[in-house]
Amino acid sequence: MAADMDLSALRAAFSGRLLTDPCDMAPFLTDWRGKWKGRAFAVAQPDDANGVAAVMRWCHTNSIPVVPQGGNTGLSGGATPDDSGKALLLSLTRLKRIRTVDPVNNTITVEAGVTLLEVQDTARSSGRLFPLSLAAEGSCTIGGNLATNAGGVQVLRYGNARDLCLGLEVVTPNGEVWSGLRALRKDNTGYDLRNLFVGSEGTLGIITAAVLKLFPLPAAQVLAFVAVPSPRASVALLQLAQERLGSGLTAFELMSDSCISLVEKHVPGSRLPLQDRSPWYVLLEVSEARDEGQASSEIESLLESALEDSLATDAAISTSLSQFDALWALREDISESQAAEGPTIKHDISLPISQIADFIEVTDAAVAASFPSARLVVFGHVGDGNLHYNLSPSPDHKTVESRGAFGALERPINRMVHDAVSAHGGSISAEHGLGVLRRDEAAHYKSQTELNLLRAVKAALDPQGLMNPGKLLNNS
Ligand code: FAD
């Protein structure tokens, strides 16, 4: 095979590791959930951007497809190669340098393989906040965060990965290095290449470094766990909170009671912090206040009004760091608890906030009528219009056979949910990207004009079609 013949040239071309042993390569060839599995003829782990460029030049010359991978925590199958074994898997995890921290400019420049947690910690040790935050932060990398335009729990106040990125260094499919590491908040000098690469899921080039925005560290953070009667009440509470708290409102998460019940069942020590159950709960975070007392009194006054207006029925407020962490854990443990319950059908959808209550009412009723064997497990970043509209088998599905039958509902349920998303002006992927999971579904809802424009961009930047083939756009 031509690739075998050229491997010594590849090995000599860069500093880093080249893995070809199947056991060494195995962890790179399946995603963290084990949902996708693929093959590759080698895994390359260069130490720096020049090494990435050398690998890309070799792949370009030999017409080898490349699958970029960061922390391999993506949820859409974007970092797993297909099963042809023709691709090279390019792991960016050895690009680990923090290049600079500039507290005056409020920026940090890091290489693609630095984990999100390492960026947060480095920023904090310089007295700054890097606000991107998600449950996989100990493993996911900045390159992967930018390639998927990750969201998480602070988007409401600080924006998603795209909003937090000022500049990029990218290796192009033919192995050139584009240094766009500009630490500028204003730069109107033509087409925005940075924004083309952000969210491109490794289909246009390899992100090797980025300039990211930093913020002042909040003086205090207080969390309220609020019982609300309905999603409609939660949206009204969000509006009230935004009016009262302005930019002090840093997170606003909605969770159904079925989510919290699953966490209580599967995570030892977790419990509802309120006396009575409610069909829905909101987790509301206030930061940036001058001190904890001020943050608490702002939340208390907001909740008094919410209780008077029947937007809320009860609430608990964190008074210590351990309570703050325990309340956040109820939200962050939902995915893991749902997985422990058996097969899942998941949707990462985005809606105009004004449409969320209607969407949930209409879609819940339609799903219940057509799929009585499904149980809704709905939660999400409602402050950003992002819902994880998930389903599990109802508790009476105890046998393997009936659970298998639940899996067979995935296609018709996806169609019903995504049609409803489209009818409410939403998007079928809010923060997890398309990968292979949502690629064809996205094409189903996009116009031919939009698809043509996307294909034109891909053809211009990657004329050989070697970058992460079959991800985001299909090959035809
Ligand atoms: P990978 O999984 O390795 O790759 C993801 C995609 O990016 C692939 O298409 C890959 O080819 C491409 N890619 C990776 N690195 C590069 C690079 N340097 N250059 C070019 N392309 C590259 N996501 C959210 O948005 N919000 C959440 O709240 C959230 N919560 C999560 C919770 C858990 C428990 C888990 C497991 C995942 C969660 N995710 C969430 C998804 C995931 O963590 C993010 O998508 C993350 O940004 C992926 O980073 P990664 O380094 O693991 O990328």
Short mmCIF file of C-alpha atoms and ligand atoms in Angstrom, two decimals:
data_model
loop_
_atom_site.label_atom_id
_atom_site.label_comp_id
_atom_site.label_asym_id
_atom_site.label_seq_id
_atom_site.Cartn_x
_atom_site.Cartn_y
_atom_site.Cartn_z
CA MET A 1 0.00 0.00 0.00
CA ALA A 2 1.36 3.46 -0.95
CA ALA A 3 0.75 4.79 2.53
CA ASP A 4 2.95 2.04 4.05
CA MET A 5 5.77 2.85 1.67
CA ASP A 6 5.75 6.50 2.59
CA LEU A 7 5.54 6.05 6.36
CA SER A 8 9.27 6.40 6.94
CA ALA A 9 9.18 9.75 5.12
CA LEU A 10 6.25 10.79 7.31
CA ARG A 11 8.02 9.61 10.46
CA ALA A 12 11.07 11.69 9.56
CA ALA A 13 9.03 14.77 8.71
CA PHE A 14 7.97 15.88 12.20
CA SER A 15 8.84 15.73 15.86
CA GLY A 16 6.26 13.84 17.92
CA ARG A 17 4.73 10.37 17.85
CA LEU A 18 3.52 8.21 14.97
CA LEU A 19 1.43 5.25 16.11
CA THR A 20 0.73 2.27 13.86
CA ASP A 21 0.24 -0.53 16.40
CA PRO A 22 -3.50 -1.37 16.56
CA CYS A 23 -3.46 -1.42 20.40
CA ASP A 24 -1.80 2.01 20.59
CA MET A 25 -4.23 3.43 18.02
CA ALA A 26 -7.40 1.92 19.53
CA PRO A 27 -8.28 4.75 21.99
CA PHE A 28 -8.20 7.27 19.11
CA LEU A 29 -10.50 5.22 16.88
CA THR A 30 -13.66 5.27 18.95
CA ASP A 31 -15.46 8.16 20.59
CA TRP A 32 -15.75 8.42 24.38
CA ARG A 33 -19.27 6.91 24.42
CA GLY A 34 -18.28 4.02 22.14
CA LYS A 35 -21.03 5.06 19.73
CA TRP A 36 -18.72 5.37 16.71
CA LYS A 37 -15.78 3.17 15.76
CA GLY A 38 -13.43 3.61 12.79
CA ARG A 39 -10.06 2.63 11.37
CA ALA A 40 -6.94 4.57 10.40
CA PHE A 41 -3.60 3.47 8.95
CA ALA A 42 -1.74 5.62 11.50
CA VAL A 43 -2.18 8.15 14.29
CA ALA A 44 0.15 11.17 14.12
CA GLN A 45 0.78 13.28 17.23
CA PRO A 46 3.03 16.20 16.29
CA ASP A 47 4.59 18.37 19.02
CA ASP A 48 3.99 21.74 17.38
CA ALA A 49 2.41 23.66 14.49
CA ASN A 50 5.40 23.06 12.21
CA GLY A 51 4.97 19.34 12.79
CA VAL A 52 1.27 19.62 11.94
CA ALA A 53 2.22 21.46 8.74
CA ALA A 54 4.71 18.70 7.81
CA VAL A 55 2.08 16.00 8.36
CA MET A 56 -0.45 17.94 6.30
CA ARG A 57 2.04 18.42 3.43
CA TRP A 58 2.72 14.69 3.40
CA CYS A 59 -1.01 13.88 3.38
CA HIS A 60 -1.62 16.45 0.62
CA THR A 61 1.14 15.02 -1.56
CA ASN A 62 -0.09 11.47 -1.03
CA SER A 63 -3.83 12.31 -1.20
CA ILE A 64 -4.42 10.91 2.30
CA PRO A 65 -7.62 11.94 4.13
CA VAL A 66 -7.05 13.52 7.56
CA VAL A 67 -9.28 13.28 10.63
CA PRO A 68 -8.32 15.89 13.25
CA GLN A 69 -8.90 15.03 16.89
CA GLY A 70 -8.57 16.96 20.14
CA GLY A 71 -9.83 15.54 23.44
CA ASN A 72 -12.21 13.16 21.61
CA THR A 73 -15.19 14.28 23.74
CA GLY A 74 -17.35 15.45 20.82
CA LEU A 75 -20.90 14.17 20.76
CA SER A 76 -21.52 14.00 16.99
CA GLY A 77 -18.92 11.50 15.74
CA GLY A 78 -16.80 14.24 14.13
CA ALA A 79 -13.43 13.02 15.45
CA THR A 80 -13.79 9.33 14.51
CA PRO A 81 -12.55 8.14 11.10
CA ASP A 82 -14.73 6.00 8.83
CA ASP A 83 -14.05 2.25 8.62
CA SER A 84 -12.10 2.33 5.33
CA GLY A 85 -8.73 2.54 7.14
CA LYS A 86 -7.53 5.06 4.52
CA ALA A 87 -7.34 8.10 6.80
CA LEU A 88 -4.59 9.43 9.01
CA LEU A 89 -5.84 10.41 12.45
CA LEU A 90 -4.14 13.68 13.46
CA SER A 91 -4.20 14.11 17.24
CA LEU A 92 -3.49 17.66 18.46
CA THR A 93 -3.10 16.79 22.14
CA ARG A 94 0.68 17.35 22.21
CA LEU A 95 0.33 21.01 21.18
CA LYS A 96 0.24 21.99 24.87
CA ARG A 97 1.96 25.33 25.24
CA ILE A 98 0.40 28.42 26.79
CA ARG A 99 2.15 30.94 24.53
CA THR A 100 1.29 34.21 26.30
CA VAL A 101 -1.03 35.73 28.87
CA ASP A 102 -1.68 39.47 28.44
CA PRO A 103 -3.66 40.73 31.44
CA VAL A 104 -3.67 44.30 30.10
CA ASN A 105 -5.21 43.26 26.79
CA ASN A 106 -7.26 40.61 28.63
CA THR A 107 -6.13 37.84 26.28
CA ILE A 108 -4.44 34.47 26.44
CA THR A 109 -2.74 32.72 23.50
CA VAL A 110 -2.75 28.93 23.73
CA GLU A 111 -2.02 25.96 21.51
CA ALA A 112 -4.83 23.74 20.29
CA GLY A 113 -4.16 20.77 22.57
CA VAL A 114 -4.40 22.69 25.85
CA THR A 115 -7.47 21.47 27.74
CA LEU A 116 -10.27 23.87 28.55
CA LEU A 117 -9.61 23.33 32.28
CA GLU A 118 -5.92 24.26 31.85
CA VAL A 119 -6.93 27.50 30.12
CA GLN A 120 -9.40 28.32 32.92
CA ASP A 121 -6.74 27.58 35.58
CA THR A 122 -4.02 29.61 33.84
CA ALA A 123 -6.40 32.54 33.46
CA ARG A 124 -7.39 32.32 37.13
CA SER A 125 -3.77 32.29 38.27
CA SER A 126 -3.38 35.60 36.38
CA GLY A 127 -6.45 37.00 38.15
CA ARG A 128 -8.68 36.58 35.10
CA LEU A 129 -11.68 34.51 34.06
CA PHE A 130 -11.89 32.37 30.94
CA PRO A 131 -15.63 31.74 31.02
CA LEU A 132 -16.17 28.84 28.62
CA SER A 133 -17.36 26.02 30.86
CA LEU A 134 -18.75 22.55 30.14
CA ALA A 135 -18.83 19.17 31.83
CA ALA A 136 -16.05 17.73 29.62
CA GLU A 137 -13.64 20.60 30.42
CA GLY A 138 -10.97 18.36 31.98
CA SER A 139 -10.56 16.46 28.69
CA CYS A 140 -11.77 18.61 25.79
CA THR A 141 -9.21 20.86 24.08
CA ILE A 142 -9.36 24.46 22.95
CA GLY A 143 -8.87 23.30 19.34
CA GLY A 144 -11.91 21.03 19.66
CA ASN A 145 -13.91 23.72 21.46
CA LEU A 146 -13.29 26.14 18.60
CA ALA A 147 -13.75 23.54 15.85
CA THR A 148 -17.21 22.72 17.30
CA ASN A 149 -17.99 26.27 18.48
CA ALA A 150 -18.75 24.84 21.92
CA GLY A 151 -21.34 26.44 24.19
CA GLY A 152 -21.81 25.29 27.78
CA VAL A 153 -23.29 27.01 30.78
CA GLN A 154 -22.03 30.62 30.59
CA VAL A 155 -23.05 31.51 27.03
CA LEU A 156 -25.85 33.74 28.29
CA ARG A 157 -23.33 36.23 29.69
CA TYR A 158 -20.09 35.61 27.77
CA GLY A 159 -21.08 33.98 24.47
CA ASN A 160 -19.95 30.69 22.90
CA ALA A 161 -16.43 29.66 21.81
CA ARG A 162 -16.71 31.79 18.67
CA ASP A 163 -17.47 34.91 20.74
CA LEU A 164 -14.46 34.23 22.96
CA CYS A 165 -11.93 33.89 20.13
CA LEU A 166 -10.02 36.86 18.71
CA GLY A 167 -7.46 35.13 16.52
CA LEU A 168 -6.36 31.77 15.15
CA GLU A 169 -3.34 29.98 13.78
CA VAL A 170 -4.41 27.40 11.21
CA VAL A 171 -2.59 24.83 9.09
CA THR A 172 -4.24 24.61 5.68
CA PRO A 173 -4.97 21.32 3.89
CA ASN A 174 -1.84 21.74 1.75
CA GLY A 175 0.36 22.30 4.81
CA GLU A 176 0.78 26.09 4.91
CA VAL A 177 0.59 27.90 8.25
CA TRP A 178 -1.81 30.87 8.38
CA SER A 179 -0.89 33.05 11.35
CA GLY A 180 -4.02 34.97 12.24
CA LEU A 181 -3.15 35.24 15.94
CA ARG A 182 -4.44 38.81 16.21
CA ALA A 183 -5.32 39.96 19.69
CA LEU A 184 -7.69 42.62 18.37
CA ARG A 185 -11.30 43.37 19.22
CA LYS A 186 -11.70 45.39 16.04
CA ASP A 187 -10.28 44.23 12.71
CA ASN A 188 -12.25 45.01 9.56
CA THR A 189 -9.76 43.94 6.93
CA GLY A 190 -11.80 41.67 4.71
CA TYR A 191 -13.49 38.29 4.90
CA ASP A 192 -13.43 36.86 8.41
CA LEU A 193 -11.28 33.75 8.00
CA ARG A 194 -11.25 33.12 11.75
CA ASN A 195 -15.01 32.71 11.77
CA LEU A 196 -14.85 30.32 8.82
CA PHE A 197 -12.61 27.95 10.76
CA VAL A 198 -14.52 28.26 14.05
CA GLY A 199 -17.32 25.68 13.91
CA SER A 200 -15.92 23.99 10.78
CA GLU A 201 -15.39 20.68 12.65
CA GLY A 202 -12.01 19.97 11.09
CA THR A 203 -13.35 20.08 7.52
CA LEU A 204 -11.40 23.17 6.35
CA GLY A 205 -8.06 23.18 8.19
CA ILE A 206 -6.28 22.39 11.46
CA ILE A 207 -6.49 24.91 14.29
CA THR A 208 -3.07 24.92 15.99
CA ALA A 209 -3.36 27.94 18.31
CA ALA A 210 -5.83 30.65 19.34
CA VAL A 211 -6.03 34.04 21.02
CA LEU A 212 -8.87 33.96 23.56
CA LYS A 213 -10.63 36.72 25.51
CA LEU A 214 -10.29 36.98 29.27
CA PHE A 215 -12.56 38.76 31.77
CA PRO A 216 -12.29 40.04 35.34
CA LEU A 217 -12.80 37.32 37.94
CA PRO A 218 -16.24 37.67 39.54
CA ALA A 219 -16.08 38.77 43.17
CA ALA A 220 -18.94 36.45 44.09
CA GLN A 221 -21.17 33.78 42.60
CA VAL A 222 -24.52 32.74 44.03
CA LEU A 223 -26.88 30.09 42.73
CA ALA A 224 -30.64 29.67 43.17
CA PHE A 225 -32.49 26.42 42.53
CA VAL A 226 -36.04 27.52 41.74
CA ALA A 227 -39.23 25.48 41.35
CA VAL A 228 -41.26 26.82 38.42
CA PRO A 229 -44.70 25.62 37.31
CA SER A 230 -43.98 25.46 33.57
CA PRO A 231 -41.47 26.29 30.82
CA ARG A 232 -43.65 29.35 30.07
CA ALA A 233 -43.14 30.57 33.65
CA SER A 234 -39.38 29.90 33.30
CA VAL A 235 -39.17 32.12 30.21
CA ALA A 236 -41.07 34.90 32.06
CA LEU A 237 -38.65 34.44 35.00
CA LEU A 238 -35.71 34.73 32.60
CA GLN A 239 -37.05 38.07 31.32
CA LEU A 240 -37.54 39.35 34.87
CA ALA A 241 -34.04 38.19 35.86
CA GLN A 242 -32.49 39.91 32.82
CA GLU A 243 -34.31 43.16 33.63
CA ARG A 244 -33.24 43.06 37.29
CA LEU A 245 -29.74 41.60 37.05
CA GLY A 246 -28.49 42.67 33.64
CA SER A 247 -25.06 41.21 32.91
CA GLY A 248 -24.91 39.85 36.49
CA LEU A 249 -27.06 36.93 35.31
CA THR A 250 -24.47 34.40 34.16
CA ALA A 251 -26.47 31.16 33.79
CA PHE A 252 -30.12 30.21 33.46
CA GLU A 253 -30.77 26.48 33.11
CA LEU A 254 -34.12 24.66 32.90
CA MET A 255 -34.60 21.04 34.06
CA SER A 256 -37.71 18.88 34.19
CA ASP A 257 -38.50 16.88 37.31
CA SER A 258 -37.76 13.67 35.37
CA CYS A 259 -34.13 14.88 35.04
CA ILE A 260 -33.74 15.50 38.76
CA SER A 261 -35.40 12.17 39.62
CA LEU A 262 -32.84 10.36 37.45
CA VAL A 263 -29.95 12.17 39.15
CA GLU A 264 -31.34 11.27 42.59
CA LYS A 265 -31.67 7.65 41.47
CA HIS A 266 -28.20 7.25 39.95
CA VAL A 267 -25.88 9.67 41.79
CA PRO A 268 -25.38 8.73 45.44
CA GLY A 269 -25.90 11.60 47.85
CA SER A 270 -27.79 13.84 45.45
CA ARG A 271 -31.20 15.12 46.49
CA LEU A 272 -33.80 17.71 45.59
CA PRO A 273 -32.96 20.80 47.68
CA LEU A 274 -36.67 21.71 48.06
CA GLN A 275 -39.43 20.19 50.21
CA ASP A 276 -41.98 19.62 47.42
CA ARG A 277 -41.50 18.38 43.88
CA SER A 278 -42.35 20.64 40.95
CA PRO A 279 -42.73 19.71 37.27
CA TRP A 280 -39.82 22.01 36.35
CA TYR A 281 -36.84 23.73 37.99
CA VAL A 282 -34.54 26.58 37.03
CA LEU A 283 -30.90 26.98 38.07
CA LEU A 284 -30.08 30.66 38.10
CA GLU A 285 -26.54 31.98 38.67
CA VAL A 286 -25.58 35.52 39.56
CA SER A 287 -21.94 36.63 39.38
CA GLU A 288 -19.91 39.78 39.17
CA ALA A 289 -21.67 41.42 42.10
CA ARG A 290 -19.40 43.42 44.43
CA ASP A 291 -19.70 40.79 47.15
CA GLU A 292 -21.66 37.70 48.09
CA GLY A 293 -24.09 39.65 50.27
CA GLN A 294 -25.05 41.86 47.36
CA ALA A 295 -25.47 38.89 45.00
CA SER A 296 -27.68 37.09 47.55
CA SER A 297 -29.86 40.12 48.19
CA GLU A 298 -30.30 40.66 44.41
CA ILE A 299 -31.39 37.04 43.99
CA GLU A 300 -33.68 37.19 47.05
CA SER A 301 -35.44 40.30 45.81
CA LEU A 302 -35.85 38.73 42.33
CA LEU A 303 -37.30 35.56 43.83
CA GLU A 304 -39.75 37.50 46.02
CA SER A 305 -41.18 39.13 42.90
CA ALA A 306 -41.22 35.79 41.07
CA LEU A 307 -43.15 34.14 43.92
CA GLU A 308 -45.63 37.04 44.03
CA ASP A 309 -46.19 36.80 40.25
CA SER A 310 -46.57 32.97 40.43
CA LEU A 311 -43.54 32.51 38.18
CA ALA A 312 -41.93 30.43 40.93
CA THR A 313 -43.31 28.31 43.76
CA ASP A 314 -40.24 27.72 45.94
CA ALA A 315 -36.46 28.25 45.87
CA ALA A 316 -33.20 27.38 47.60
CA ILE A 317 -30.17 29.71 47.50
CA SER A 318 -26.56 28.58 47.92
CA THR A 319 -24.88 30.00 51.01
CA SER A 320 -21.55 28.17 50.73
CA LEU A 321 -19.22 26.89 48.04
CA SER A 322 -20.21 23.29 48.79
CA GLN A 323 -23.90 24.15 48.33
CA PHE A 324 -23.05 26.04 45.12
CA ASP A 325 -21.22 22.96 43.79
CA ALA A 326 -23.99 20.56 44.92
CA LEU A 327 -26.66 22.60 43.11
CA TRP A 328 -24.58 22.74 39.91
CA ALA A 329 -23.98 18.98 40.19
CA LEU A 330 -27.73 18.35 39.95
CA ARG A 331 -27.60 19.94 36.50
CA GLU A 332 -24.27 18.52 35.38
CA ASP A 333 -25.09 14.93 36.39
CA ILE A 334 -28.21 14.71 34.21
CA SER A 335 -26.49 13.27 31.09
CA GLU A 336 -24.63 10.61 33.05
CA SER A 337 -27.79 9.66 34.97
CA GLN A 338 -29.81 9.41 31.78
CA ALA A 339 -27.13 7.15 30.29
CA ALA A 340 -27.32 4.91 33.38
CA GLU A 341 -31.03 4.47 32.73
CA GLY A 342 -30.50 2.71 29.37
CA PRO A 343 -30.82 3.72 25.72
CA THR A 344 -31.34 7.39 24.93
CA ILE A 345 -32.63 9.46 22.04
CA LYS A 346 -31.10 12.94 22.17
CA HIS A 347 -31.66 16.29 20.47
CA ASP A 348 -29.44 19.36 20.90
CA ILE A 349 -31.75 22.05 19.57
CA SER A 350 -31.86 25.82 19.47
CA LEU A 351 -34.97 28.00 19.39
CA PRO A 352 -35.83 31.69 19.66
CA ILE A 353 -36.42 32.09 23.41
CA SER A 354 -39.91 33.43 22.65
CA GLN A 355 -40.78 30.05 21.04
CA ILE A 356 -39.49 27.72 23.76
CA ALA A 357 -42.70 27.36 25.78
CA ASP A 358 -44.84 26.76 22.67
CA PHE A 359 -42.32 24.28 21.32
CA ILE A 360 -42.26 22.24 24.54
CA GLU A 361 -46.07 22.24 24.89
CA VAL A 362 -46.70 21.20 21.28
CA THR A 363 -43.86 18.69 21.00
CA ASP A 364 -44.42 17.06 24.41
CA ALA A 365 -48.07 16.46 23.48
CA ALA A 366 -47.19 15.11 20.02
CA VAL A 367 -44.50 12.76 21.39
CA ALA A 368 -46.79 11.50 24.18
CA ALA A 369 -49.59 10.80 21.68
CA SER A 370 -47.42 9.00 19.10
CA PHE A 371 -44.76 7.38 21.30
CA PRO A 372 -46.31 6.46 24.65
CA SER A 373 -43.37 4.17 25.45
CA ALA A 374 -40.98 7.16 25.60
CA ARG A 375 -40.21 9.26 28.67
CA LEU A 376 -39.15 12.88 28.17
CA VAL A 377 -35.91 13.99 29.89
CA VAL A 378 -35.78 17.67 28.92
CA PHE A 379 -33.24 20.21 30.15
CA GLY A 380 -31.07 22.91 28.69
CA HIS A 381 -29.49 26.32 28.56
CA VAL A 382 -32.80 28.17 28.27
CA GLY A 383 -31.09 31.53 28.62
CA ASP A 384 -29.46 30.77 25.23
CA GLY A 385 -32.57 29.17 23.68
CA ASN A 386 -30.79 25.78 23.75
CA LEU A 387 -32.69 22.66 24.84
CA HIS A 388 -31.44 19.10 25.22
CA TYR A 389 -34.77 17.56 24.25
CA ASN A 390 -33.97 13.97 25.25
CA LEU A 391 -35.96 10.78 25.64
CA SER A 392 -35.50 7.54 27.58
CA PRO A 393 -37.67 4.43 27.60
CA SER A 394 -40.55 4.71 30.08
CA PRO A 395 -39.84 2.92 33.40
CA ASP A 396 -42.05 -0.07 32.47
CA HIS A 397 -39.57 -0.94 29.65
CA LYS A 398 -37.55 -3.38 31.68
CA THR A 399 -36.69 -6.09 29.18
CA VAL A 400 -33.86 -5.98 26.67
CA GLU A 401 -36.42 -6.58 23.87
CA SER A 402 -38.58 -3.62 24.77
CA ARG A 403 -35.49 -1.43 25.14
CA GLY A 404 -34.40 -2.51 21.65
CA ALA A 405 -37.83 -1.55 20.37
CA PHE A 406 -37.29 1.89 21.92
CA GLY A 407 -34.07 2.30 19.89
CA ALA A 408 -36.05 1.65 16.72
CA LEU A 409 -38.12 4.77 17.44
CA GLU A 410 -35.10 7.03 16.96
CA ARG A 411 -35.74 7.95 13.33
CA PRO A 412 -39.47 8.75 13.60
CA ILE A 413 -38.92 10.64 16.87
CA ASN A 414 -36.05 12.64 15.33
CA ARG A 415 -38.24 13.60 12.41
CA MET A 416 -41.10 14.68 14.68
CA VAL A 417 -38.85 16.72 16.99
CA HIS A 418 -36.78 18.31 14.22
CA ASP A 419 -39.88 19.18 12.16
CA ALA A 420 -41.24 20.96 15.24
CA VAL A 421 -37.86 22.74 15.68
CA SER A 422 -37.98 23.88 12.07
CA ALA A 423 -41.61 25.02 12.39
CA HIS A 424 -40.63 27.15 15.41
CA GLY A 425 -37.72 28.81 13.57
CA GLY A 426 -35.00 26.80 15.33
CA SER A 427 -31.83 24.84 14.55
CA ILE A 428 -31.30 21.08 14.90
CA SER A 429 -27.79 21.56 16.33
CA ALA A 430 -27.21 24.23 18.95
CA GLU A 431 -23.75 23.41 20.31
CA HIS A 432 -22.68 19.85 19.46
CA GLY A 433 -22.09 20.39 15.73
CA LEU A 434 -23.12 18.05 12.91
CA GLY A 435 -20.29 15.52 12.60
CA VAL A 436 -21.84 12.42 11.08
CA LEU A 437 -24.71 12.32 13.55
CA ARG A 438 -26.64 15.34 12.25
CA ARG A 439 -25.03 15.86 8.82
CA ASP A 440 -27.87 14.54 6.69
CA GLU A 441 -30.54 15.90 9.00
CA ALA A 442 -29.07 19.41 8.66
CA ALA A 443 -29.01 19.06 4.86
CA HIS A 444 -32.70 18.07 5.00
CA TYR A 445 -33.63 21.41 6.58
CA LYS A 446 -31.22 23.74 4.71
CA SER A 447 -32.10 25.32 1.37
CA GLN A 448 -30.27 24.27 -1.79
CA THR A 449 -28.82 27.78 -1.95
CA GLU A 450 -27.31 27.45 1.53
CA LEU A 451 -25.94 23.98 0.75
CA ASN A 452 -24.38 25.28 -2.48
CA LEU A 453 -22.66 28.10 -0.59
CA LEU A 454 -21.33 25.67 2.03
CA ARG A 455 -20.00 23.35 -0.66
CA ALA A 456 -18.35 26.29 -2.46
CA VAL A 457 -16.49 27.24 0.73
CA LYS A 458 -15.37 23.64 1.25
CA ALA A 459 -14.21 23.30 -2.37
CA ALA A 460 -12.27 26.59 -2.19
CA LEU A 461 -10.37 25.71 0.99
CA ASP A 462 -10.07 21.95 0.58
CA PRO A 463 -10.20 21.24 -3.17
CA GLN A 464 -9.03 17.63 -2.75
CA GLY A 465 -11.71 16.94 -0.12
CA LEU A 466 -9.15 15.46 2.27
CA MET A 467 -10.17 17.28 5.45
CA ASN A 468 -12.37 15.15 7.71
CA PRO A 469 -14.31 13.70 4.76
CA GLY A 470 -17.96 12.89 5.32
CA LYS A 471 -18.27 15.15 8.36
CA LEU A 472 -20.57 18.18 8.44
CA LEU A 473 -21.28 17.83 4.67
CA ASN A 474 -21.72 14.55 2.87
CA ASN A 475 -19.22 13.62 0.16
CA SER A 476 -21.60 13.91 -2.82
P1 FAD B 1 -12.96 16.35 19.58
O1 FAD B 1 -14.09 15.56 20.10
O2 FAD B 1 -11.65 15.70 19.55
O3 FAD B 1 -13.31 16.87 18.11
C1 FAD B 1 -14.55 17.49 17.84
C2 FAD B 1 -14.55 18.00 16.39
O4 FAD B 1 -13.57 19.02 16.23
C3 FAD B 1 -14.19 16.93 15.38
O5 FAD B 1 -14.89 17.18 14.18
C4 FAD B 1 -12.69 17.13 15.14
O6 FAD B 1 -12.29 16.69 13.87
C5 FAD B 1 -12.56 18.63 15.27
N1 FAD B 1 -11.29 19.10 15.84
C6 FAD B 1 -10.78 18.82 17.07
N2 FAD B 1 -9.64 19.50 17.26
C7 FAD B 1 -9.41 20.21 16.12
C8 FAD B 1 -8.38 21.12 15.72
N3 FAD B 1 -7.37 21.44 16.52
N4 FAD B 1 -8.48 21.68 14.49
C9 FAD B 1 -9.51 21.37 13.65
N5 FAD B 1 -10.51 20.53 14.00
C10 FAD B 1 -10.45 19.96 15.22
N6 FAD B 1 -20.36 20.66 24.14
C11 FAD B 1 -20.93 21.87 24.29
O7 FAD B 1 -20.88 22.68 23.37
N7 FAD B 1 -21.56 22.23 25.44
C12 FAD B 1 -21.65 21.40 26.50
O8 FAD B 1 -22.24 21.75 27.52
C13 FAD B 1 -21.03 20.11 26.38
N8 FAD B 1 -21.07 19.26 27.42
C14 FAD B 1 -20.45 18.04 27.28
C15 FAD B 1 -20.44 17.18 28.37
C16 FAD B 1 -19.82 15.95 28.29
C17 FAD B 1 -19.81 15.04 29.49
C18 FAD B 1 -19.18 15.57 27.08
C19 FAD B 1 -18.47 14.25 26.98
C20 FAD B 1 -19.19 16.41 26.00
C21 FAD B 1 -19.82 17.65 26.08
N9 FAD B 1 -19.84 18.54 25.01
C22 FAD B 1 -20.41 19.78 25.15
C23 FAD B 1 -19.23 18.15 23.73
C24 FAD B 1 -17.71 18.32 23.62
O9 FAD B 1 -17.08 18.38 24.86
C25 FAD B 1 -17.38 19.56 22.85
O10 FAD B 1 -17.87 19.41 21.54
C26 FAD B 1 -15.89 19.91 22.79
O11 FAD B 1 -15.80 21.22 22.29
C27 FAD B 1 -15.07 18.97 21.91
O12 FAD B 1 -13.68 19.19 22.15
P2 FAD B 1 -12.62 18.03 21.90
O13 FAD B 1 -11.27 18.59 22.08
O14 FAD B 1 -12.96 16.84 22.70
O15 FAD B 1 -12.87 17.75 20.34
#
